[in-house]
PDB file of C-alpha atoms in Angstrom:
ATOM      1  CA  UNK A   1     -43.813  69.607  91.789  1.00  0.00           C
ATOM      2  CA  UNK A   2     -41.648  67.416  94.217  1.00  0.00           C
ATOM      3  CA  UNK A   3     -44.565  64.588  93.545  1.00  0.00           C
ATOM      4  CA  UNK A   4     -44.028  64.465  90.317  1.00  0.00           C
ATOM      5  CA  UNK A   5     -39.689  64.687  89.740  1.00  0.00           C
ATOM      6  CA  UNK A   6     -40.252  61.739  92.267  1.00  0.00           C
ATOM      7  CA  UNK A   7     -42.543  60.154  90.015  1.00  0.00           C
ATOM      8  CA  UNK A   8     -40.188  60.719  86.864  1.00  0.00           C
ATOM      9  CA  UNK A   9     -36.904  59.346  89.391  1.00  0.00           C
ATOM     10  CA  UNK A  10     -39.111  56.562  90.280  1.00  0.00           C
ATOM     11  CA  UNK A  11     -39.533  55.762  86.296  1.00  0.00           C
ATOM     12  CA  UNK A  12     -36.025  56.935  85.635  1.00  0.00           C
ATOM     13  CA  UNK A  13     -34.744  54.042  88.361  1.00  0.00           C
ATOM     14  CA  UNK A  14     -37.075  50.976  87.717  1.00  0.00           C
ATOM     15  CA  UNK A  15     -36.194  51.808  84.014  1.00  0.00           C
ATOM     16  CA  UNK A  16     -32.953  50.943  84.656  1.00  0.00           C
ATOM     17  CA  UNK A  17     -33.433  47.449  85.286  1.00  0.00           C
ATOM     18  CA  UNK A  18     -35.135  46.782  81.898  1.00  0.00           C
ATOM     19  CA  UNK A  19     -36.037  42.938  82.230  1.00  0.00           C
ATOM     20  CA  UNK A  20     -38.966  41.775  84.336  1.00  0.00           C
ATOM     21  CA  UNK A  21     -36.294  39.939  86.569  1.00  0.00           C
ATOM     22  CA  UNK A  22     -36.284  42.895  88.750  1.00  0.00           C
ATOM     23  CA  UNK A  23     -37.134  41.734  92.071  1.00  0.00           C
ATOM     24  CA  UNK A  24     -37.187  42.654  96.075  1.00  0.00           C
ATOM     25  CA  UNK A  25     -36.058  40.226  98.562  1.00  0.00           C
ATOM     26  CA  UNK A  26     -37.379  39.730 101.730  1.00  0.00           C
ATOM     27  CA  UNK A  27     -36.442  37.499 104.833  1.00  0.00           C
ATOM     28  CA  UNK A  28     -39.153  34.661 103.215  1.00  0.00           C
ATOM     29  CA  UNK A  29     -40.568  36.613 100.364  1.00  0.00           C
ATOM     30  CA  UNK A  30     -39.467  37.161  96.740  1.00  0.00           C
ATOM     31  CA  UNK A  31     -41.590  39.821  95.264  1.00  0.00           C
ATOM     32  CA  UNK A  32     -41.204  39.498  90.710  1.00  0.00           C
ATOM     33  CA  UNK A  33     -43.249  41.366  88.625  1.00  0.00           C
ATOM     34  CA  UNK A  34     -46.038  40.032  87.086  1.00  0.00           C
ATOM     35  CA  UNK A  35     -45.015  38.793  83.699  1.00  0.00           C
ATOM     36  CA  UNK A  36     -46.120  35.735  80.797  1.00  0.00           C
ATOM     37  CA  UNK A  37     -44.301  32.914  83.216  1.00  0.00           C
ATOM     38  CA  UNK A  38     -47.542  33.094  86.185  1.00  0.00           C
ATOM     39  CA  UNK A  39     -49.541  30.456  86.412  1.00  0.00           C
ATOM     40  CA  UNK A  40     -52.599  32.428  84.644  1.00  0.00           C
ATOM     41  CA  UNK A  41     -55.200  29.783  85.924  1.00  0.00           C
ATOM     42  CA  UNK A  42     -53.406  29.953  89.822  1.00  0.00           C
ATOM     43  CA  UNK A  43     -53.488  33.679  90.075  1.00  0.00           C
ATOM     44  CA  UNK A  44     -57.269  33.926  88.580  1.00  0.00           C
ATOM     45  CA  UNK A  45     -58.148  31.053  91.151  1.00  0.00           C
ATOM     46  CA  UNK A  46     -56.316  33.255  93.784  1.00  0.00           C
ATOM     47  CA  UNK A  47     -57.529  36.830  92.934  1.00  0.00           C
ATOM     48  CA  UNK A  48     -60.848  35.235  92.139  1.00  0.00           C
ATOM     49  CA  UNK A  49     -61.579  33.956  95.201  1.00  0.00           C
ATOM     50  CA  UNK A  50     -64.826  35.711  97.202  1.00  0.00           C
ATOM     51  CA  UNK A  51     -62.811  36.234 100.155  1.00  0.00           C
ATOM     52  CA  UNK A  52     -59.731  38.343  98.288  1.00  0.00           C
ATOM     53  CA  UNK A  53     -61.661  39.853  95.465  1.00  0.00           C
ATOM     54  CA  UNK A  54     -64.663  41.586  97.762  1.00  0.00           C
ATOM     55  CA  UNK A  55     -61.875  43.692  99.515  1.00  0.00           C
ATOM     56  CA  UNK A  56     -60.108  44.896  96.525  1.00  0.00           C
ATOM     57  CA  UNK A  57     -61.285  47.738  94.751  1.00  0.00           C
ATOM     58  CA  UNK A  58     -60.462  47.172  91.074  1.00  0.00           C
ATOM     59  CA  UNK A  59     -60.880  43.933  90.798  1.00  0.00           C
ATOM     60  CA  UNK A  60     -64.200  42.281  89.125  1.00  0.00           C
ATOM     61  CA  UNK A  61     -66.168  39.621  90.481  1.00  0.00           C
ATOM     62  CA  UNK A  62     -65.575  36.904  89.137  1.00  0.00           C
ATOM     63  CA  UNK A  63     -62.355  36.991  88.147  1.00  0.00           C
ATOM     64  CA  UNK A  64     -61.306  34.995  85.351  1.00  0.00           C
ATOM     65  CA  UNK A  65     -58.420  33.867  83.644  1.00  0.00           C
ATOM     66  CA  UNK A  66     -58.791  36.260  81.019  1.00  0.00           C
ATOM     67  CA  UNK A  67     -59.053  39.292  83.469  1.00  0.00           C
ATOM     68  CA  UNK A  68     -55.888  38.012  85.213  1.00  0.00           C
ATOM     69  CA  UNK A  69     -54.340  37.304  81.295  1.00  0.00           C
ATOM     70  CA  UNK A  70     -55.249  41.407  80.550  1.00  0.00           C
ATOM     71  CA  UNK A  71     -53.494  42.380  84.307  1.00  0.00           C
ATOM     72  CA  UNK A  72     -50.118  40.710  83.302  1.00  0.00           C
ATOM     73  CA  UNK A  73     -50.118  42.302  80.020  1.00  0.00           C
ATOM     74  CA  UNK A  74     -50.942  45.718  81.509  1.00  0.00           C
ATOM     75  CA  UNK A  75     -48.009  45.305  83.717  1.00  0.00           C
ATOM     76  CA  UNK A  76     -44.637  47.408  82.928  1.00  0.00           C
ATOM     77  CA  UNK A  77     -41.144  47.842  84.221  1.00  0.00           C
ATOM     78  CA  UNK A  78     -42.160  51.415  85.156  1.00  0.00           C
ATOM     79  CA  UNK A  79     -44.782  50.477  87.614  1.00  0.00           C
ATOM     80  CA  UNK A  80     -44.990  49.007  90.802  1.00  0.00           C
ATOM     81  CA  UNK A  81     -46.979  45.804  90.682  1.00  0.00           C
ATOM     82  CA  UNK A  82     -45.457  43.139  92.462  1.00  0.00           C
ATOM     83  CA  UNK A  83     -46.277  39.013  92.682  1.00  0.00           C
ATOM     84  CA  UNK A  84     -45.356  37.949  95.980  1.00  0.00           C
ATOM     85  CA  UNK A  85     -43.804  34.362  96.189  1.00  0.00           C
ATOM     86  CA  UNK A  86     -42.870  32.303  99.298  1.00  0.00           C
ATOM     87  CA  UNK A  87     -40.458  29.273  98.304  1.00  0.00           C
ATOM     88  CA  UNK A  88     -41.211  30.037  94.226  1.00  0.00           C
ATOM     89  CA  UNK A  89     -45.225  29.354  94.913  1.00  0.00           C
ATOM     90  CA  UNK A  90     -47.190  32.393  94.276  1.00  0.00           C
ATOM     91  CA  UNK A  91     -49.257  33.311  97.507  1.00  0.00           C
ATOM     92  CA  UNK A  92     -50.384  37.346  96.851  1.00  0.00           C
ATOM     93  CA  UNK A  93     -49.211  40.765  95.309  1.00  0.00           C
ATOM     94  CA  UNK A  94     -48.501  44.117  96.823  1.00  0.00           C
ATOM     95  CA  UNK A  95     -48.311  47.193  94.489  1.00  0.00           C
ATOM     96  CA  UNK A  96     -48.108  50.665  94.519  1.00  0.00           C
ATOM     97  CA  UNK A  97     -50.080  52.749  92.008  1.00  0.00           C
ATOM     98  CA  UNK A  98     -50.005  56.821  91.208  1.00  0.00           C
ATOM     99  CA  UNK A  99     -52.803  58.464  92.103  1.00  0.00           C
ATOM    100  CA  UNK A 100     -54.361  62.041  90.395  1.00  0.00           C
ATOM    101  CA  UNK A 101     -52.559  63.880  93.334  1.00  0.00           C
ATOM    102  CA  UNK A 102     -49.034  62.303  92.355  1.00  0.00           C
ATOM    103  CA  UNK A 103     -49.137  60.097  95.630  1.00  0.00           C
ATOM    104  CA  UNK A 104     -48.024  56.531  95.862  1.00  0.00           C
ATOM    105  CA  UNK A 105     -51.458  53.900  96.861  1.00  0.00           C
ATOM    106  CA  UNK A 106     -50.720  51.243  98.682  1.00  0.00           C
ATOM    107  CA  UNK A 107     -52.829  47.637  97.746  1.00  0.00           C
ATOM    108  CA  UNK A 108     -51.924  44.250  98.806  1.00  0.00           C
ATOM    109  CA  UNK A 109     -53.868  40.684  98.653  1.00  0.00           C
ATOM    110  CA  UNK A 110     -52.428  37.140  99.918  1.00  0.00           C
ATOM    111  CA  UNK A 111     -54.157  34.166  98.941  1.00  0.00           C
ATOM    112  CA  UNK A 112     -56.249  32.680 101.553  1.00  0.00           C
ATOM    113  CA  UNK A 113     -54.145  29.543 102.871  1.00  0.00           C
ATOM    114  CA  UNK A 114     -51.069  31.903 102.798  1.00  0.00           C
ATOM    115  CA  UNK A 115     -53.259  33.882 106.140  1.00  0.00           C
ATOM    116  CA  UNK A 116     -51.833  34.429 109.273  1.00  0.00           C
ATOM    117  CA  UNK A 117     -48.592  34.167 108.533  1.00  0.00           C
ATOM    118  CA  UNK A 118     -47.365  38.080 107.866  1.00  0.00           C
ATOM    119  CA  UNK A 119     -46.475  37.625 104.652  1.00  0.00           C
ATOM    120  CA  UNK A 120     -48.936  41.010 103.925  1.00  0.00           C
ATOM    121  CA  UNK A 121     -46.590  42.967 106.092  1.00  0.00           C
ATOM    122  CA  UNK A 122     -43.318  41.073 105.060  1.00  0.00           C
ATOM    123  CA  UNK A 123     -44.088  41.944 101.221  1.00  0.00           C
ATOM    124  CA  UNK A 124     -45.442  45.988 102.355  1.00  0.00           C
ATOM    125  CA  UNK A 125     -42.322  46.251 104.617  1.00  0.00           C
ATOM    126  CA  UNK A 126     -40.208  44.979 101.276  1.00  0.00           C
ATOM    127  CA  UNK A 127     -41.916  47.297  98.867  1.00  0.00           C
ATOM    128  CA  UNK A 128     -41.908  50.460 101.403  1.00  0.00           C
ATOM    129  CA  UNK A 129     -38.203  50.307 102.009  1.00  0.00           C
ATOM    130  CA  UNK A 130     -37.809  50.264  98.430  1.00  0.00           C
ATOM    131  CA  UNK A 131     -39.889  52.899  97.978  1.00  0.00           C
ATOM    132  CA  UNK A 132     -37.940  54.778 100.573  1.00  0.00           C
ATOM    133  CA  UNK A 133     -34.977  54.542  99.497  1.00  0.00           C
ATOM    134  CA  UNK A 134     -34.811  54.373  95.631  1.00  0.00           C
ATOM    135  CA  UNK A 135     -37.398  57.201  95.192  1.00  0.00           C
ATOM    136  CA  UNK A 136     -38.465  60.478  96.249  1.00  0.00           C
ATOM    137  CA  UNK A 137     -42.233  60.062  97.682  1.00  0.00           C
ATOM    138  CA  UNK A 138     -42.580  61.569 101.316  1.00  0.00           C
ATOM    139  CA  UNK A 139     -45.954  60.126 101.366  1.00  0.00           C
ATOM    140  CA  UNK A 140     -47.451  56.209 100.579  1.00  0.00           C
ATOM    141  CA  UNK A 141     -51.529  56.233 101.251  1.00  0.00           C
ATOM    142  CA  UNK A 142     -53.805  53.793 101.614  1.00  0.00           C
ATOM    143  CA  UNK A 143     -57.613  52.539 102.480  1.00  0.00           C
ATOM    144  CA  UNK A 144     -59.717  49.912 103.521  1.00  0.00           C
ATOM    145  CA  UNK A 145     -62.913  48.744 103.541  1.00  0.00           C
ATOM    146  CA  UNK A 146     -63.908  49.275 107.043  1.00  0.00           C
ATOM    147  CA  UNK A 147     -64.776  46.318 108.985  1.00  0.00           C
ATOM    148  CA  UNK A 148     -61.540  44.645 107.296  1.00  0.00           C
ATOM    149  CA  UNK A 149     -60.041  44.235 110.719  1.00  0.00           C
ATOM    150  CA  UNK A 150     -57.066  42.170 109.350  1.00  0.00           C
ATOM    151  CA  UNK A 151     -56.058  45.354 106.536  1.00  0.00           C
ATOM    152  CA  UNK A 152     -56.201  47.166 109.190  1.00  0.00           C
ATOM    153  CA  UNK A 153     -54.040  45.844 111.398  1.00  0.00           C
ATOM    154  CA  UNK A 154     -51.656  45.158 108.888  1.00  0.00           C
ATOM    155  CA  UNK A 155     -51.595  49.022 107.920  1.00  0.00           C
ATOM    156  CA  UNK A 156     -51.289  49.803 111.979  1.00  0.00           C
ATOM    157  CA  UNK A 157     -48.256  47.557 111.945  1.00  0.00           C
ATOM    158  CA  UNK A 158     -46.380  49.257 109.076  1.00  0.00           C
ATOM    159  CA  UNK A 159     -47.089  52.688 110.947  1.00  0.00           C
ATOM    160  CA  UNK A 160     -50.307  54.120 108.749  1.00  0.00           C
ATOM    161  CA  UNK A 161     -52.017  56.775 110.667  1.00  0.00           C
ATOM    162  CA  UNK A 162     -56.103  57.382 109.867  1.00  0.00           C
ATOM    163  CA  UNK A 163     -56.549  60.351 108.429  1.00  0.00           C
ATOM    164  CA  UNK A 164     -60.403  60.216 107.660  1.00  0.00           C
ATOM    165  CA  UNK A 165     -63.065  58.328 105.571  1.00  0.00           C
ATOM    166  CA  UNK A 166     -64.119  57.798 102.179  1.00  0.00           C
ATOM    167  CA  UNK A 167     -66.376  56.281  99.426  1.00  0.00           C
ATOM    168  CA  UNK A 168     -64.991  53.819  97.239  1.00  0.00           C
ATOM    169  CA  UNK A 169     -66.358  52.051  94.497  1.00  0.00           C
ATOM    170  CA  UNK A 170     -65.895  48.374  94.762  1.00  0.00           C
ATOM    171  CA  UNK A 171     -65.917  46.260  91.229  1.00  0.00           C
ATOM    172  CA  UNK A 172     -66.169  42.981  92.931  1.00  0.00           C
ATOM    173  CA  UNK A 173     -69.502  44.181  95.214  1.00  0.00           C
ATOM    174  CA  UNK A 174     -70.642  46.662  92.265  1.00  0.00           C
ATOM    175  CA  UNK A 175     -71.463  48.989  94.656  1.00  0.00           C
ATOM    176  CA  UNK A 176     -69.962  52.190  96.594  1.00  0.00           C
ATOM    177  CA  UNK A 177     -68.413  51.280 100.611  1.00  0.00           C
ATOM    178  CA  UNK A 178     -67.277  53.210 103.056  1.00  0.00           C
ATOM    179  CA  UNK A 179     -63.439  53.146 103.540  1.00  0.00           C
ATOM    180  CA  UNK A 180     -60.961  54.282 106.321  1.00  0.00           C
ATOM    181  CA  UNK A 181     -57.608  56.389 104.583  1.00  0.00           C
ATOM    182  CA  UNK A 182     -54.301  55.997 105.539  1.00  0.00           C
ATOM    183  CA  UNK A 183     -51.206  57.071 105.268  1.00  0.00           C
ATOM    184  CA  UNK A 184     -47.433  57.175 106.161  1.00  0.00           C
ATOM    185  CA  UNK A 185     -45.022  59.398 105.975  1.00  0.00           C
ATOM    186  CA  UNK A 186     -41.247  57.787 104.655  1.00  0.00           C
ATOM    187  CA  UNK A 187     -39.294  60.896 106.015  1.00  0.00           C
ATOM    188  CA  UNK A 188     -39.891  60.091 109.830  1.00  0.00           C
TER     189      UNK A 188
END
């Protein structure tokens, strides 16, 4: 029951800020949410690209224009989708969807040239502490594909703790792989 009245304060909060202006500020990072102004063409060519795309579950192969067109319009002021900028040029997106059990799932991408520079962490850290402190959740989880040794260090540096395996289905690869689960707990 807690899952959920954090899941309806979560709503009740971001619903406050009506406009898609609302934002999170990092040290480098701006994070927006996704809305008509993105460069539809940039993010498809970013998203699309083999080596983003095959590590994110929900996300077909290839990605088009139109499939990144349909992900803007999906997006709402009551969820947590984020596009991550670094000095106004889009370089990835961090969200944080509601699972079945009521728990928070953490997913992330930066666009290829953007790599190596911790702006995966920068944007997790950003959306975390908001998560933290505006909301409810005890809990965020999260997976990766395993041999993904940079998710996974980026999940080790935020604090995730494994907490066993699973079988995801991957849209890009069209085909089941075996993931590692995370998760972290916000009350510590």
């Amino acid at each position: 029951m807690e899952n959920l009245e954090s899941q309806f304060l979560l709503s009740f909060v971001i619903g406050q800020v009506k406009n898609n202006l609302f934002k999170i500020s990092t040290q480098r990072l701006v994070l927006k949410r996704p809305d008509k102004t993105i460069n539809k063409r940039l993010f498809a060519s970013l998203v699309g690209d083999w080596d983003i795309a095959k590590w994110l579950s929900d996300v077909p192969y290839p990605y088009t224009q139109r499939h990144a067109e349909k992900f803007i319009k999906r997006s709402s002021p009551d969820d947590l989708r984020f596009s991550v900028f670094y000095d106004e040029i889009l370089v990835g997106g961090v969200g944080a969807s509601f699972e079945d059990n009521n728990e928070l799932d953490l997913g992330y991408w930066i666009a290829k040239d953007y790599w190596g520079y911790g702006f995966a962490t920068e944007a997790c850290i950003g959306l975390i502490e908001y998560i933290k402190n505006e909301t409810d959740f005890e809990n965020i989880t999260a997976c990766y594909v395993k041999g993904n040794k940079a998710s996974a260090n980026v999940l080790k540096k935020l604090g995730f703790i494994e907490i066993g395996e699973c079988e995801e289905y991957f849209l890009s690869r069209k085909k089941t792989m075996s993931c590692v689960d995370l998760i972290l707990n916000l009350k510590q």
